[in-house]
mmCIF file of C-alpha atoms and ligand atoms in Angstrom:
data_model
loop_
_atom_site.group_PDB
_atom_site.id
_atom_site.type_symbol
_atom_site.label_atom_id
_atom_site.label_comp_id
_atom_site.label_asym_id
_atom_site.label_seq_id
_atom_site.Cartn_x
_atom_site.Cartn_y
_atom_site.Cartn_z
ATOM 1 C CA UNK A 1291 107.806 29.121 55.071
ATOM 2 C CA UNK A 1292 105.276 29.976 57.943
ATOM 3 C CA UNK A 1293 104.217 27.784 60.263
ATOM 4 C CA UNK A 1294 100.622 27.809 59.163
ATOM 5 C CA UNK A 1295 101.741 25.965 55.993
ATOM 6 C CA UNK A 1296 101.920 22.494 58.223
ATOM 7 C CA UNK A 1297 98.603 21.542 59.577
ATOM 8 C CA UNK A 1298 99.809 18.375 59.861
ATOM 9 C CA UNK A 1299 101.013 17.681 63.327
ATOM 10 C CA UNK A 1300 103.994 15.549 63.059
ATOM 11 C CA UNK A 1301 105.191 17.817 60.853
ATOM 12 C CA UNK A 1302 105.316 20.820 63.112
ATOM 13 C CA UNK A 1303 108.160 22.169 65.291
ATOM 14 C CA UNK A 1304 107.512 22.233 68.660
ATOM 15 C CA UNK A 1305 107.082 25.845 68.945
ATOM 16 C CA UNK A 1306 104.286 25.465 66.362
ATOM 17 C CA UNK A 1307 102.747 23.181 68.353
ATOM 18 C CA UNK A 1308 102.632 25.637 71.124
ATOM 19 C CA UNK A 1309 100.732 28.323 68.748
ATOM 20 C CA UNK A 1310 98.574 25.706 67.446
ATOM 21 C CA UNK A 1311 97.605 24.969 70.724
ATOM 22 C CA UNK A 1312 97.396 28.111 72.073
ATOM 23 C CA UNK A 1313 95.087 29.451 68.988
ATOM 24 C CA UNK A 1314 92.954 26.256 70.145
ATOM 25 C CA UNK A 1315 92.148 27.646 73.622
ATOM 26 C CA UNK A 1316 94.632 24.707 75.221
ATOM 27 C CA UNK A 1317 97.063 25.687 77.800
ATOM 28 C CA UNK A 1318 100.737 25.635 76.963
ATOM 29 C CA UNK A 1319 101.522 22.221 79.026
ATOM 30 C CA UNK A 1320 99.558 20.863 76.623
ATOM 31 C CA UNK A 1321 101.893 21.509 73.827
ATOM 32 C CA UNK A 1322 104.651 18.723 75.751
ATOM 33 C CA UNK A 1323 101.890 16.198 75.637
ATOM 34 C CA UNK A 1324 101.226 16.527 71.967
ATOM 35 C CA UNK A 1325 104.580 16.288 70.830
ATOM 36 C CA UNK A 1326 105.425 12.842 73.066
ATOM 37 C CA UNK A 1327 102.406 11.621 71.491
ATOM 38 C CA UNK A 1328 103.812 12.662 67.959
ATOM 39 C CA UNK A 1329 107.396 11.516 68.316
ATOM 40 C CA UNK A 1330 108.149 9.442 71.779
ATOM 41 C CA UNK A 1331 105.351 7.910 72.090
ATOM 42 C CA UNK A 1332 103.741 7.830 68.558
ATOM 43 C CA UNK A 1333 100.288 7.167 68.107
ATOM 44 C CA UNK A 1334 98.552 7.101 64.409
ATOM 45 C CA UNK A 1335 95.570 8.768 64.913
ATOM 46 C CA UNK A 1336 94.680 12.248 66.997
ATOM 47 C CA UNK A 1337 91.804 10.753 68.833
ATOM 48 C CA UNK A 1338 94.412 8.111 70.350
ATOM 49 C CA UNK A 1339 96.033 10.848 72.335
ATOM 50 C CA UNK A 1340 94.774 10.041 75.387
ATOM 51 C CA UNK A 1341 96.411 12.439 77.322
ATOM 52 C CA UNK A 1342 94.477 15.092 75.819
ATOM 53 C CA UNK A 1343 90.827 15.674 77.074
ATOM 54 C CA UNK A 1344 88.336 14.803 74.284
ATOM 55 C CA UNK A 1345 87.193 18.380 73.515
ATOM 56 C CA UNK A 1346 90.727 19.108 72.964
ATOM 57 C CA UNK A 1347 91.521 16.223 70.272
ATOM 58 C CA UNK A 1348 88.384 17.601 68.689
ATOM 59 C CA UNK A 1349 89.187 20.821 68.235
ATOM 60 C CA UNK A 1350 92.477 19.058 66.981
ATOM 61 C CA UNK A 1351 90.951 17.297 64.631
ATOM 62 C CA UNK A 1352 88.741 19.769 62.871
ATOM 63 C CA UNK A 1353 91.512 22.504 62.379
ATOM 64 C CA UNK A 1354 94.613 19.459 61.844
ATOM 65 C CA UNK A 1355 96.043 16.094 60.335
ATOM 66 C CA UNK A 1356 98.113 13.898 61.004
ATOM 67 C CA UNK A 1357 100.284 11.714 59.036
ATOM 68 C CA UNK A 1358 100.186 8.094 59.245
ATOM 69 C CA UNK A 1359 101.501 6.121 56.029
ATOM 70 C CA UNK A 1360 100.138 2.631 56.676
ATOM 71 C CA UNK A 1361 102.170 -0.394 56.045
ATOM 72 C CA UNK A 1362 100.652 -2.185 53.208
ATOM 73 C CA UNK A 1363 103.274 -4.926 53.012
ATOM 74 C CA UNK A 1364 106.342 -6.196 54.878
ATOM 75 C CA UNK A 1365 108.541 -8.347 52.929
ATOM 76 C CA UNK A 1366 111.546 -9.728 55.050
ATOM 77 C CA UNK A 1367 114.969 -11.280 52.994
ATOM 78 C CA UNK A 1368 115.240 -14.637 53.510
ATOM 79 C CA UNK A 1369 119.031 -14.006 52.593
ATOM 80 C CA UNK A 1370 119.784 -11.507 55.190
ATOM 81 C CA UNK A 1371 116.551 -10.420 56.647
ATOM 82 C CA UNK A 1372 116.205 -7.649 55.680
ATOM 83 C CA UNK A 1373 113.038 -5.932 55.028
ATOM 84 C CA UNK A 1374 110.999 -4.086 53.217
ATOM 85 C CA UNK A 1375 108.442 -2.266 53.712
ATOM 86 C CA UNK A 1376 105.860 -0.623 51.644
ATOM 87 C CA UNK A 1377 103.255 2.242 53.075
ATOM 88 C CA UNK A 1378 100.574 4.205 51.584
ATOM 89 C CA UNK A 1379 99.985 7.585 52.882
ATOM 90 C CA UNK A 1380 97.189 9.395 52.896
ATOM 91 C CA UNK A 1381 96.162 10.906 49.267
ATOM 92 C CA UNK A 1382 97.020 6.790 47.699
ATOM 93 C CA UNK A 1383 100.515 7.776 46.975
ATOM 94 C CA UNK A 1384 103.053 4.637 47.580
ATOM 95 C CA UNK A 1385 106.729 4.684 49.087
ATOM 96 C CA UNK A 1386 109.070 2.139 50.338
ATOM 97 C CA UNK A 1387 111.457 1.731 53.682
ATOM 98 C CA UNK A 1388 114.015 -0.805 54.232
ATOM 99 C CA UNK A 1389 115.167 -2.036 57.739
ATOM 100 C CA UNK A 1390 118.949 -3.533 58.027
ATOM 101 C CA UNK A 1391 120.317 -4.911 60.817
ATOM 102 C CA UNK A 1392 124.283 -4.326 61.476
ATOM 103 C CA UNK A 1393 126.076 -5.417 64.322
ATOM 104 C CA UNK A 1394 126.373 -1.877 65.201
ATOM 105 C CA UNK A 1395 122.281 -1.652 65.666
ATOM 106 C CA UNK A 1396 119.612 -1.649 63.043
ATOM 107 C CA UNK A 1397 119.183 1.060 60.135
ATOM 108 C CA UNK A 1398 116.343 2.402 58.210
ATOM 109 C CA UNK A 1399 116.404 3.123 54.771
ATOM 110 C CA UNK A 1400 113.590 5.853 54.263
ATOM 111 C CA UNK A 1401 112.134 7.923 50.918
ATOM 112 C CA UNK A 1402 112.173 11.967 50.772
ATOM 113 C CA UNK A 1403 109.714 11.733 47.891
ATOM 114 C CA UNK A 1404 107.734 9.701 46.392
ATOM 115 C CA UNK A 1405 109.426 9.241 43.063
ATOM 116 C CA UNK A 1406 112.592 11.197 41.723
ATOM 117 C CA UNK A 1407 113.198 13.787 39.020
ATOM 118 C CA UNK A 1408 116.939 13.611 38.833
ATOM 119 C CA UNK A 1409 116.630 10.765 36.346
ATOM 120 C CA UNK A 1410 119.814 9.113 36.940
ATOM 121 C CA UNK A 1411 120.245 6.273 34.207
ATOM 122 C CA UNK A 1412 120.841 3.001 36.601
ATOM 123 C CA UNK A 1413 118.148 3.956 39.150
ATOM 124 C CA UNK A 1414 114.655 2.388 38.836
ATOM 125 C CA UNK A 1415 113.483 5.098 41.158
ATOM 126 C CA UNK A 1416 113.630 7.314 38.744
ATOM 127 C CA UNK A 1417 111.590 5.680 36.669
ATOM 128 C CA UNK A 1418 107.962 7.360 36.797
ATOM 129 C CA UNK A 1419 109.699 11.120 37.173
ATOM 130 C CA UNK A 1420 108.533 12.609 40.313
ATOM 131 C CA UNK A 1421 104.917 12.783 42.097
ATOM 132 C CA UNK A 1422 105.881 14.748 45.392
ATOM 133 C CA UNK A 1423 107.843 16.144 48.014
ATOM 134 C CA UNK A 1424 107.088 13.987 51.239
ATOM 135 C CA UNK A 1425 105.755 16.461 54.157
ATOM 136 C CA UNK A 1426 108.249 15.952 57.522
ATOM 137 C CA UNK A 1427 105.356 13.618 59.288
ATOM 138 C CA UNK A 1428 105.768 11.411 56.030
ATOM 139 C CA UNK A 1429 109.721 10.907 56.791
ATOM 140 C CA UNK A 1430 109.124 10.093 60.321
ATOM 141 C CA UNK A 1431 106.556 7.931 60.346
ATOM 142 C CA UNK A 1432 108.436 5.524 57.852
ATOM 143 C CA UNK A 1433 111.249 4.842 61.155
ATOM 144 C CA UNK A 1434 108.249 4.784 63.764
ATOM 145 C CA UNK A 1435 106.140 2.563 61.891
ATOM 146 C CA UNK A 1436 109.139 0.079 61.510
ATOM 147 C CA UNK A 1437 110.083 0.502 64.832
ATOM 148 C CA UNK A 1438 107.015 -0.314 65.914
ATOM 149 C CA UNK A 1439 106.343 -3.272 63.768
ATOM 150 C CA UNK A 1440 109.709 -4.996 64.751
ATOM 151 C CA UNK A 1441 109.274 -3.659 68.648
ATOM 152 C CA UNK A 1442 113.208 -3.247 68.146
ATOM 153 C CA UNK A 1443 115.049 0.350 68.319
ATOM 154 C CA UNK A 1444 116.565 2.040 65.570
ATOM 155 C CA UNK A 1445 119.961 3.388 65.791
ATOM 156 C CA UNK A 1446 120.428 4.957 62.531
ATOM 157 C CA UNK A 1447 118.635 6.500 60.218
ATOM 158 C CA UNK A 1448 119.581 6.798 56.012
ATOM 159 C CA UNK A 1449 117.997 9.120 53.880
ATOM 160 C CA UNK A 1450 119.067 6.913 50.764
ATOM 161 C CA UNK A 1451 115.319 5.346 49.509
ATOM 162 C CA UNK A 1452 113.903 6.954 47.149
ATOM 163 C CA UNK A 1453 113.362 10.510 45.909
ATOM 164 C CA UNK A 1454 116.655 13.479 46.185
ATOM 165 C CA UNK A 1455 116.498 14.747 49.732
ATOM 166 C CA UNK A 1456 118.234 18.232 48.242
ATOM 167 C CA UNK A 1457 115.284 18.412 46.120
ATOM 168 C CA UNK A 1458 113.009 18.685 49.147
ATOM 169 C CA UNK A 1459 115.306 20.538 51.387
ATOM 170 C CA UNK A 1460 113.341 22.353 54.148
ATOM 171 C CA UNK A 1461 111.277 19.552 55.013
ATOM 172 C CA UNK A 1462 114.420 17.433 55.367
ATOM 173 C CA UNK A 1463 115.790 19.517 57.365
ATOM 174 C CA UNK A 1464 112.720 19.597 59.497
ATOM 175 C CA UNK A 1465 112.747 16.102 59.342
ATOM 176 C CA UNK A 1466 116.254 15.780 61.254
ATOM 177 C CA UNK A 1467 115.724 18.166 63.939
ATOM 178 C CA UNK A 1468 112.437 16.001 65.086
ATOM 179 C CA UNK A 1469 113.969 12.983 64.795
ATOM 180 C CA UNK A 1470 116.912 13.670 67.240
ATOM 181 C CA UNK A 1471 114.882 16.045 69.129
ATOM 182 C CA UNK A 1472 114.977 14.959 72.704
ATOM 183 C CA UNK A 1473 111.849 15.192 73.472
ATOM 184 C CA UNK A 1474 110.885 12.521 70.564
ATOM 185 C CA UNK A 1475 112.633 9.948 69.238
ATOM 186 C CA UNK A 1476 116.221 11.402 70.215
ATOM 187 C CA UNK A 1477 117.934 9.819 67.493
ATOM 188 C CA UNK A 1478 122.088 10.660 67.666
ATOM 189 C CA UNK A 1479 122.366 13.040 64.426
ATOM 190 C CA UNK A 1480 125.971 11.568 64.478
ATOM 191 C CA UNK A 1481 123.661 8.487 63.159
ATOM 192 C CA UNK A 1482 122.106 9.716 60.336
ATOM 193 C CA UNK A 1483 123.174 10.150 56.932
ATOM 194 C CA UNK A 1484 121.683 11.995 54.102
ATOM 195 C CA UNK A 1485 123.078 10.791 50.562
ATOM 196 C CA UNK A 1486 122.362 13.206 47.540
ATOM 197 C CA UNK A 1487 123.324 13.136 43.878
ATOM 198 C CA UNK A 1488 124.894 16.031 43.898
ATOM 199 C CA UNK A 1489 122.895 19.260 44.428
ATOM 200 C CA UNK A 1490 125.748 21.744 44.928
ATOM 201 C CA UNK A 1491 123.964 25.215 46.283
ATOM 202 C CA UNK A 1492 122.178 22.682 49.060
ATOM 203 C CA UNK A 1493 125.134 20.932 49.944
ATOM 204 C CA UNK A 1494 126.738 24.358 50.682
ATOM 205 C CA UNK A 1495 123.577 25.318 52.457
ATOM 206 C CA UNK A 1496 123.568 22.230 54.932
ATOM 207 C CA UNK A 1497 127.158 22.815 55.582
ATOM 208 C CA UNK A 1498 125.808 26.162 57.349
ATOM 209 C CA UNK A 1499 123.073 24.048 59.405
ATOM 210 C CA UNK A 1500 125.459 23.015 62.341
ATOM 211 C CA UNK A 1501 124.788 19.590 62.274
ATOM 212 C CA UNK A 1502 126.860 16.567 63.012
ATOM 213 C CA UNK A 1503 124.957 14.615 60.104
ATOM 214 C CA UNK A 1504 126.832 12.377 57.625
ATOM 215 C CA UNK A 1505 126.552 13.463 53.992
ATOM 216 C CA UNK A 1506 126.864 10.859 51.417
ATOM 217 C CA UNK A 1507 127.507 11.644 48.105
ATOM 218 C CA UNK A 1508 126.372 9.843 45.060
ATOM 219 C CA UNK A 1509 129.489 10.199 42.503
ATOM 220 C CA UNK A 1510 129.108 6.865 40.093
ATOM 221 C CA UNK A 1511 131.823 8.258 37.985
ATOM 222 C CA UNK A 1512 135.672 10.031 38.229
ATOM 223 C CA UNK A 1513 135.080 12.607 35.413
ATOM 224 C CA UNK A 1514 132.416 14.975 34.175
ATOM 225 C CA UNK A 1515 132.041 13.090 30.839
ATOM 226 C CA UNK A 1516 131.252 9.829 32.510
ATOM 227 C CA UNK A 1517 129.431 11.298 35.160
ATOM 228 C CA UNK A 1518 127.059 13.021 32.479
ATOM 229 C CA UNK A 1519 126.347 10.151 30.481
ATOM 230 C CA UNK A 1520 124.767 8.485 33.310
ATOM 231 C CA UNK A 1521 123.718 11.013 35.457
ATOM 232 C CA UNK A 1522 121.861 14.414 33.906
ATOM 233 C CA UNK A 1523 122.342 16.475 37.270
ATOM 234 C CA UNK A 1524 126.030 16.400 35.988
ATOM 235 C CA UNK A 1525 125.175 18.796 33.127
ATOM 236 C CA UNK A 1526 124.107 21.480 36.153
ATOM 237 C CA UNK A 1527 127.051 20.982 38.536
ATOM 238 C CA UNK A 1528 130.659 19.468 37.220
ATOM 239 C CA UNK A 1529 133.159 17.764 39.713
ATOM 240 C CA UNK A 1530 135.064 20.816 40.485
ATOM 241 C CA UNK A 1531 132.213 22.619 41.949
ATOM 242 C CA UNK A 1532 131.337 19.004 43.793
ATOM 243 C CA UNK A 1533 134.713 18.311 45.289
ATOM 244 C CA UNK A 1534 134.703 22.549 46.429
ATOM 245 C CA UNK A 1535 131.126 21.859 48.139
ATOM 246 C CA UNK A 1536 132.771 18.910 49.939
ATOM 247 C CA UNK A 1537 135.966 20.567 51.039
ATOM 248 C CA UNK A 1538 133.271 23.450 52.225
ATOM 249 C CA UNK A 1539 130.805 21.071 54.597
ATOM 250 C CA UNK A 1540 134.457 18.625 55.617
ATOM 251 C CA UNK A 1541 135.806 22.580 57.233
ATOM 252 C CA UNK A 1542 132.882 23.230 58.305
ATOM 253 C CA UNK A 1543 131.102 19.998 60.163
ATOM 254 C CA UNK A 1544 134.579 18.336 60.641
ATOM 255 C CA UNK A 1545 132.278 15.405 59.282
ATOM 256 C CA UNK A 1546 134.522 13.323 56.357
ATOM 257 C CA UNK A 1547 131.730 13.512 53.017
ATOM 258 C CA UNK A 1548 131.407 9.512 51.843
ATOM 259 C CA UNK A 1549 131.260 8.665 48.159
ATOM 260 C CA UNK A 1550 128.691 6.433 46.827
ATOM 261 C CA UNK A 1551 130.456 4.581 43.556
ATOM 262 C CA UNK A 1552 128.509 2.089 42.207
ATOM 263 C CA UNK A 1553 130.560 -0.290 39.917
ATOM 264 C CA UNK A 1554 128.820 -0.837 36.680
ATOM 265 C CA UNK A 1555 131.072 -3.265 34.185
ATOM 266 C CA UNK A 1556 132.379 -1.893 31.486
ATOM 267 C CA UNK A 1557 131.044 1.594 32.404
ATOM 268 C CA UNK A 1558 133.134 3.071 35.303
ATOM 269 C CA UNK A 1559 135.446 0.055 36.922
ATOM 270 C CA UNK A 1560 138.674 0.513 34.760
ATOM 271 C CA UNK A 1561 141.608 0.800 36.121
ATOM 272 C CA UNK A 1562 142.185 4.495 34.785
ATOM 273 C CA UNK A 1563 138.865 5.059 36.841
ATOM 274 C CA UNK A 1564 140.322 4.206 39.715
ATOM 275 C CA UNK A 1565 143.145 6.404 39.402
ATOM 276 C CA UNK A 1566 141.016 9.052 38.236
ATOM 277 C CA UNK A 1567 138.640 8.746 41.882
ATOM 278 C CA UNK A 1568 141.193 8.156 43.929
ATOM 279 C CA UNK A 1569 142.588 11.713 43.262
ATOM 280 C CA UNK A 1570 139.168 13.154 43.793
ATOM 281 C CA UNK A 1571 139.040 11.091 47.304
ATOM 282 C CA UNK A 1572 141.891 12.270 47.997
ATOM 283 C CA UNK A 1573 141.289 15.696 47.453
ATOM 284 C CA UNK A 1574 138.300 15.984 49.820
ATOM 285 C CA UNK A 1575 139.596 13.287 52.634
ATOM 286 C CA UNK A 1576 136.614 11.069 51.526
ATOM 287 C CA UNK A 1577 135.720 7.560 52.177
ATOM 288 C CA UNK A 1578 134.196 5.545 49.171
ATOM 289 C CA UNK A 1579 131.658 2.864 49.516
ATOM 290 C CA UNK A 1580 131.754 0.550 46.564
ATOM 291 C CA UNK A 1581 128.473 -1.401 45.671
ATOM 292 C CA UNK A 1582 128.194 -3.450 42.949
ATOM 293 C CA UNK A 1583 125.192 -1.592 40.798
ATOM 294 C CA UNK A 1584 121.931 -3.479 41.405
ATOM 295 C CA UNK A 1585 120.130 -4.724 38.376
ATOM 296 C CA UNK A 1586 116.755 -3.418 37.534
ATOM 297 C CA UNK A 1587 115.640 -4.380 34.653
ATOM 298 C CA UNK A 1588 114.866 -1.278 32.609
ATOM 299 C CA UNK A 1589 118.577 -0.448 32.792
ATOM 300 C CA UNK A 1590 120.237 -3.199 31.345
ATOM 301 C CA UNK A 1591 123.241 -2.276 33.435
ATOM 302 C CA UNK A 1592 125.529 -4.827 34.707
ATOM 303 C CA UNK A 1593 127.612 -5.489 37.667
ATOM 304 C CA UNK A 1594 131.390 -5.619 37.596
ATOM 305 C CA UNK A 1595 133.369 -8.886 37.798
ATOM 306 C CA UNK A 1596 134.315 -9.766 41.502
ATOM 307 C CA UNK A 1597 137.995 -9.797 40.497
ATOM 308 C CA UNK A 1598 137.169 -6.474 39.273
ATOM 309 C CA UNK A 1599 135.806 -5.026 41.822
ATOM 310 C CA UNK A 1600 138.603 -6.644 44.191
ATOM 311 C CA UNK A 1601 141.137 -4.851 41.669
ATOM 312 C CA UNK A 1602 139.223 -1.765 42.087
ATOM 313 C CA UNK A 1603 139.038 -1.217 45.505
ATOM 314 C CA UNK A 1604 143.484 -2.419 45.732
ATOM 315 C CA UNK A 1605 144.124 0.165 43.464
ATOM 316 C CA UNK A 1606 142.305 2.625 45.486
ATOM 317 C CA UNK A 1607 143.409 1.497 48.920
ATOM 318 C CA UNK A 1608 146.907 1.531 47.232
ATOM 319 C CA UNK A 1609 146.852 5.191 46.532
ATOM 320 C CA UNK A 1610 145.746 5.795 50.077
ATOM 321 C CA UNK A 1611 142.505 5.938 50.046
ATOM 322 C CA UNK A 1612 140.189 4.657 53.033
ATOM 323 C CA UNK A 1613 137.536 2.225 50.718
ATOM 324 C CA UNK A 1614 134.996 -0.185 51.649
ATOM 325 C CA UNK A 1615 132.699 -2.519 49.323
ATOM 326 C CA UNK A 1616 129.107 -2.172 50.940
ATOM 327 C CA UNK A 1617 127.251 -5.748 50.807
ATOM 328 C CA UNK A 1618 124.465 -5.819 49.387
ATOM 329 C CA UNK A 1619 121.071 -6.752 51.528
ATOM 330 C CA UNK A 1620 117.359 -6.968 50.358
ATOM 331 C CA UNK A 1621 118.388 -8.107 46.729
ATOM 332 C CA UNK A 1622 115.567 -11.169 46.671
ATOM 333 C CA UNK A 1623 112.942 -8.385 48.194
ATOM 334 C CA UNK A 1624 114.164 -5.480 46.001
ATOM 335 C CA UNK A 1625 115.085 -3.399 48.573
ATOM 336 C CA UNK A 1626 118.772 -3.141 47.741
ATOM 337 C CA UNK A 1627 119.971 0.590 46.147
ATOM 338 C CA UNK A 1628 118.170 1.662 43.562
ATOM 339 C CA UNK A 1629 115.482 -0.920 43.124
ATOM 340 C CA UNK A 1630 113.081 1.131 45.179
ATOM 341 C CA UNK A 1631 110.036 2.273 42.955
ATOM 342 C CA UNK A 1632 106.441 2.385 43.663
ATOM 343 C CA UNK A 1633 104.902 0.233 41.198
ATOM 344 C CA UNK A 1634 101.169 0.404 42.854
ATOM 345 C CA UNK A 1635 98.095 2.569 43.450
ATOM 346 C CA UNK A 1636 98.259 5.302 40.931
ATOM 347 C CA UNK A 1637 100.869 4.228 39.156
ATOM 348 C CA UNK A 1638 99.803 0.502 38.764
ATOM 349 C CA UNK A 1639 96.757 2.161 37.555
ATOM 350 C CA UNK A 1640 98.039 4.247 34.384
ATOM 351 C CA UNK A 1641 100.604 1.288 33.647
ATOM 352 C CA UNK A 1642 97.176 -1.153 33.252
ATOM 353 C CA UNK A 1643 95.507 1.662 31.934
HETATM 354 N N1 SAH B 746 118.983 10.769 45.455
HETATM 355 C C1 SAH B 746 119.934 10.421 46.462
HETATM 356 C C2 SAH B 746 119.469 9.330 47.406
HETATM 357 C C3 SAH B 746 118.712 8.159 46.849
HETATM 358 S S1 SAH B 746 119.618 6.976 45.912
HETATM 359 C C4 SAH B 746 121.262 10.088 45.842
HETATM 360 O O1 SAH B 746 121.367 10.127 44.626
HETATM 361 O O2 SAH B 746 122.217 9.852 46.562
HETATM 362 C C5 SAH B 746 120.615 6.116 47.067
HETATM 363 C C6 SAH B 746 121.891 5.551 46.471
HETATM 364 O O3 SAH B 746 121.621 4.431 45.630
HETATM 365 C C7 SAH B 746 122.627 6.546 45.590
HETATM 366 O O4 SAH B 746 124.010 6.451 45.827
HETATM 367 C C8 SAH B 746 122.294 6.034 44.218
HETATM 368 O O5 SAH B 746 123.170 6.523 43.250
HETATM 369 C C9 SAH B 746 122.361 4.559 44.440
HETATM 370 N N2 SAH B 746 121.768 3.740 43.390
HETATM 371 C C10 SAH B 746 120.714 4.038 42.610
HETATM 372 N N3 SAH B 746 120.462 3.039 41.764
HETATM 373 C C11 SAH B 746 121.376 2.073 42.021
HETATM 374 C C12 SAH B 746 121.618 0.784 41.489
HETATM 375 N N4 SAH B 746 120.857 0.274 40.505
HETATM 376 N N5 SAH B 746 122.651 0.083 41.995
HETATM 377 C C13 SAH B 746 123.398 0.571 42.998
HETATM 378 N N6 SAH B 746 123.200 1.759 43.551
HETATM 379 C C14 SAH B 746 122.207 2.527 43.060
#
C-alpha cells in the first residue's frame, strides 16, 4: 500500500510524514513536531498544532485529515468501574472502548472495525455483519481519547473490542508500531495483545513481524466439530492448522500464544472437553483464560455452573496446564466480551426504519 493512500495524519508513519511535509514546502524539522502533536502530545484538530506556523496547518488542512472519534458517552461500572466508552468517528459510524483497571496498571479494550464478519454464534458483535476496516488514526485515538478523559496512563493496550484485527491486518500492524513508537505514546509492545479468532495465513504472517506482542487466540471449543458449530471461521481453518500456526509464532517470538475459552453450559464445559483442550494446550505451551460466556440476548447462550467451571479449570490444571478464569468487568455497562455492538447512528436508523 503506498503512502499516499493515508491522508489522514495519525495514520501515517513517520517517514510519511516527512514526504507529506516536504511535498508541502515545510522543512524536515517540521515532520518531529507533527508527529508529537499526533501521538505524544495529541491534539484533535490540525489547527490546534500550535507548533506549526498557521500557513503551515493550512496547507495541512486543505491536502489532509485527521482522525478524531469523539466520545459520545462514558458509562463507568458501578461494580468494578470499569468503563465504557462509546465514540463516533467521522463519516457517523459508532465503536466502543473499554478501560479496566488492574493492579498491574490500567488496560484498554479497543475495536479494529466497526462491526465483524466472522459471525461467531455467541458474539453480539457480530451481529450487524461488518461496516469497515478502522484506518490506524481510528485505533489510536480510542487509547488517547481515554487517556485523556481519565488524565491517567495506560499501560496496556488489547485489541479484543470489536471487529477481527486479522481481518484488517496492515492497518493493525500500523497501528502497533505508532503506539509504541518512542516518539509517541511509547507503549511497551510486551503490553499489548492482539486476540483473533483464528485467521491462520495472518497468524503465520505476524509471527514474521518481530514483535514482542502477545497473541491471544479465540478457541471456544477442543475439536473441529464443536468449534464449527459455533464458530464458521472453523470451516476455513481446522485445529491442526491452528495449533501448527501457534507452535510457528511460540519459535519464533518466544511469546507463549493464550487461549481464549469461553465456557458456555452444556456446549463446551464437559469434562471430555477438558481433556480434549488440555492436550491442545499442551501441545503449543499455551495458557488458557477461562471466561464464563457473557449473555447477549440474541444468543440465548448460557454460562456454565460455578462448580463447573471450578471442575473445569482442576481438570485442566491437573493435566498440567497453566489456566486462569478471567473475571468478568463491565457486565452492568455491557462492556464485558462480546457484548460490544454499535447499536446507534446508522444502525439505530435501519433498525427504526
Ligand atoms: N475477533 C477477535 C477479537 C474480538 S472478540 C477474536 O475473535 O478473538 C474478543 C474475545 O471475546 C474473543 O475471545 C471472543 O471469542 C470473546 N467473546 C465474544 N463473545 C463473547 C461472549 N458472549 N462471552 C464471552 N466471550 C466472548
Amino acid at each position: 500500500m503506498s503512502s499516499l493512500d493515508y491522508t489522514d495524519l495519525r495514520s501515517m508513519t513517520r517517514a510519511e510524514l516527512e514526504e507529506a511535509l516536504s511535498g508541502l514546502g515545510a522543512q524536515k524539522y517540521r515532520a518531529g513536531q507533527v508527529f508529537s502533536q499526533l501521538h505524544a502530545h495529541p491534539v484533535r484538530d490540525i489547527a490546534d498544532m500550535t507548533l506549526l506556523p498557521s500557513s503551515l496547518r493550512e496547507k495541512l488542512s486543505a491536502h489532509y485529515r485527521l482522525s478524531s472519534p469523539v466520545i459520545e458517552t462514558r458509562q463507568v461500572s458501578a461494580i468494578d468501574g470499569t468503563e465504557k466508552y462509546l465514540y463516533r468517528m467521522q463519516d457517523g459510524e459508532y465503536i466502543e472502548s473499554v478501560l479496566m483497571r488492574y493492579h498491574y496498571g490500567n488496560s484498554v479494550c479497543i475495536s479494529s472495525q466497526a462491526g465483524c464478519r466472522m459471525g461467531c454464534s455467541f458474539c453480539a458483535s457480530t451481529i450487524g455483519g461488518l461496516t469497515r476496516n478502522l484506518l490506524p488514526g481510528e485505533m489510536l485515538a480510542q487509547v488517547y481519547g481515554i487517556a485523556e478523559a481519565t488524565g491517567e496512563r495506560v499501560s496496556h493496550v488489547v485489541v479484543m473490542g470489536t471487529g477481527e484485527p486479522l481481518d484488517n491486518y496492515d492497518n493493525l500492524l500500523r497501528f502497533i508500531r505508532l503506539i509504541s513508537d518512542e516518539n509517541g505514546m511509547n507503549l511497551s509492545r510486551r503490553n499489548i495483545t492482539v486476540s483473533t479468532c483464528g485467521l491462520v495465513p495472518q497468524m503465520r504472517r505476524l509471527a514474521e513481524e518481530d514483535l514482542p506482542i502477545t497473541l491471544a487466540l479465540s478457541l471456544h471449543a477442543p475439536n473441529d466439530e464443536k468449534r464449527r458449530s459455533i464458530m464458521p471461521v472453523a470451516r476455513r481453518y481446522d485445529i491442526a492448522s491452528l495449533m501448527d500456526a501457534c507452535r510457528y509464532y511460540y519459535e519464533k517470538t518466544g511469546r507463549r500464544i493464550t487461549f481464549e475459552y469461553s465456557l458456555i453450559r452444556g456446549v463446551n464445559d464437559l469434562e471430555e472437553d477438558a481433556r480434549e483442550l488440555s492436550a491442545l494446550a499442551r501441545g503449543v505451551k499455551a495458557h488458557i483464560n477461562l471466561i464464563p460466556v457473557n449473555p447477549v440476548r440474541e444468543t440465548g447462550y448460557e454460562e456454565s455452573a460455578a462448580p463447573r467451571i471450578e471442575a473445569f479449570k482442576t481438570r485442566l490444571e491437573k493435566s498440567g496446564v497453566n489456566v486462569s478464569i478471567r473475571r468478568v468487568l463491565g457486565r452492568d455497562i455491557d462492556g464485558a466480551c462480546g457484548q460490544l455492538r454499535h447499536k446507534y447512528g446508522k444502525e439505530k436508523i435501519q433498525e427504526n426504519g
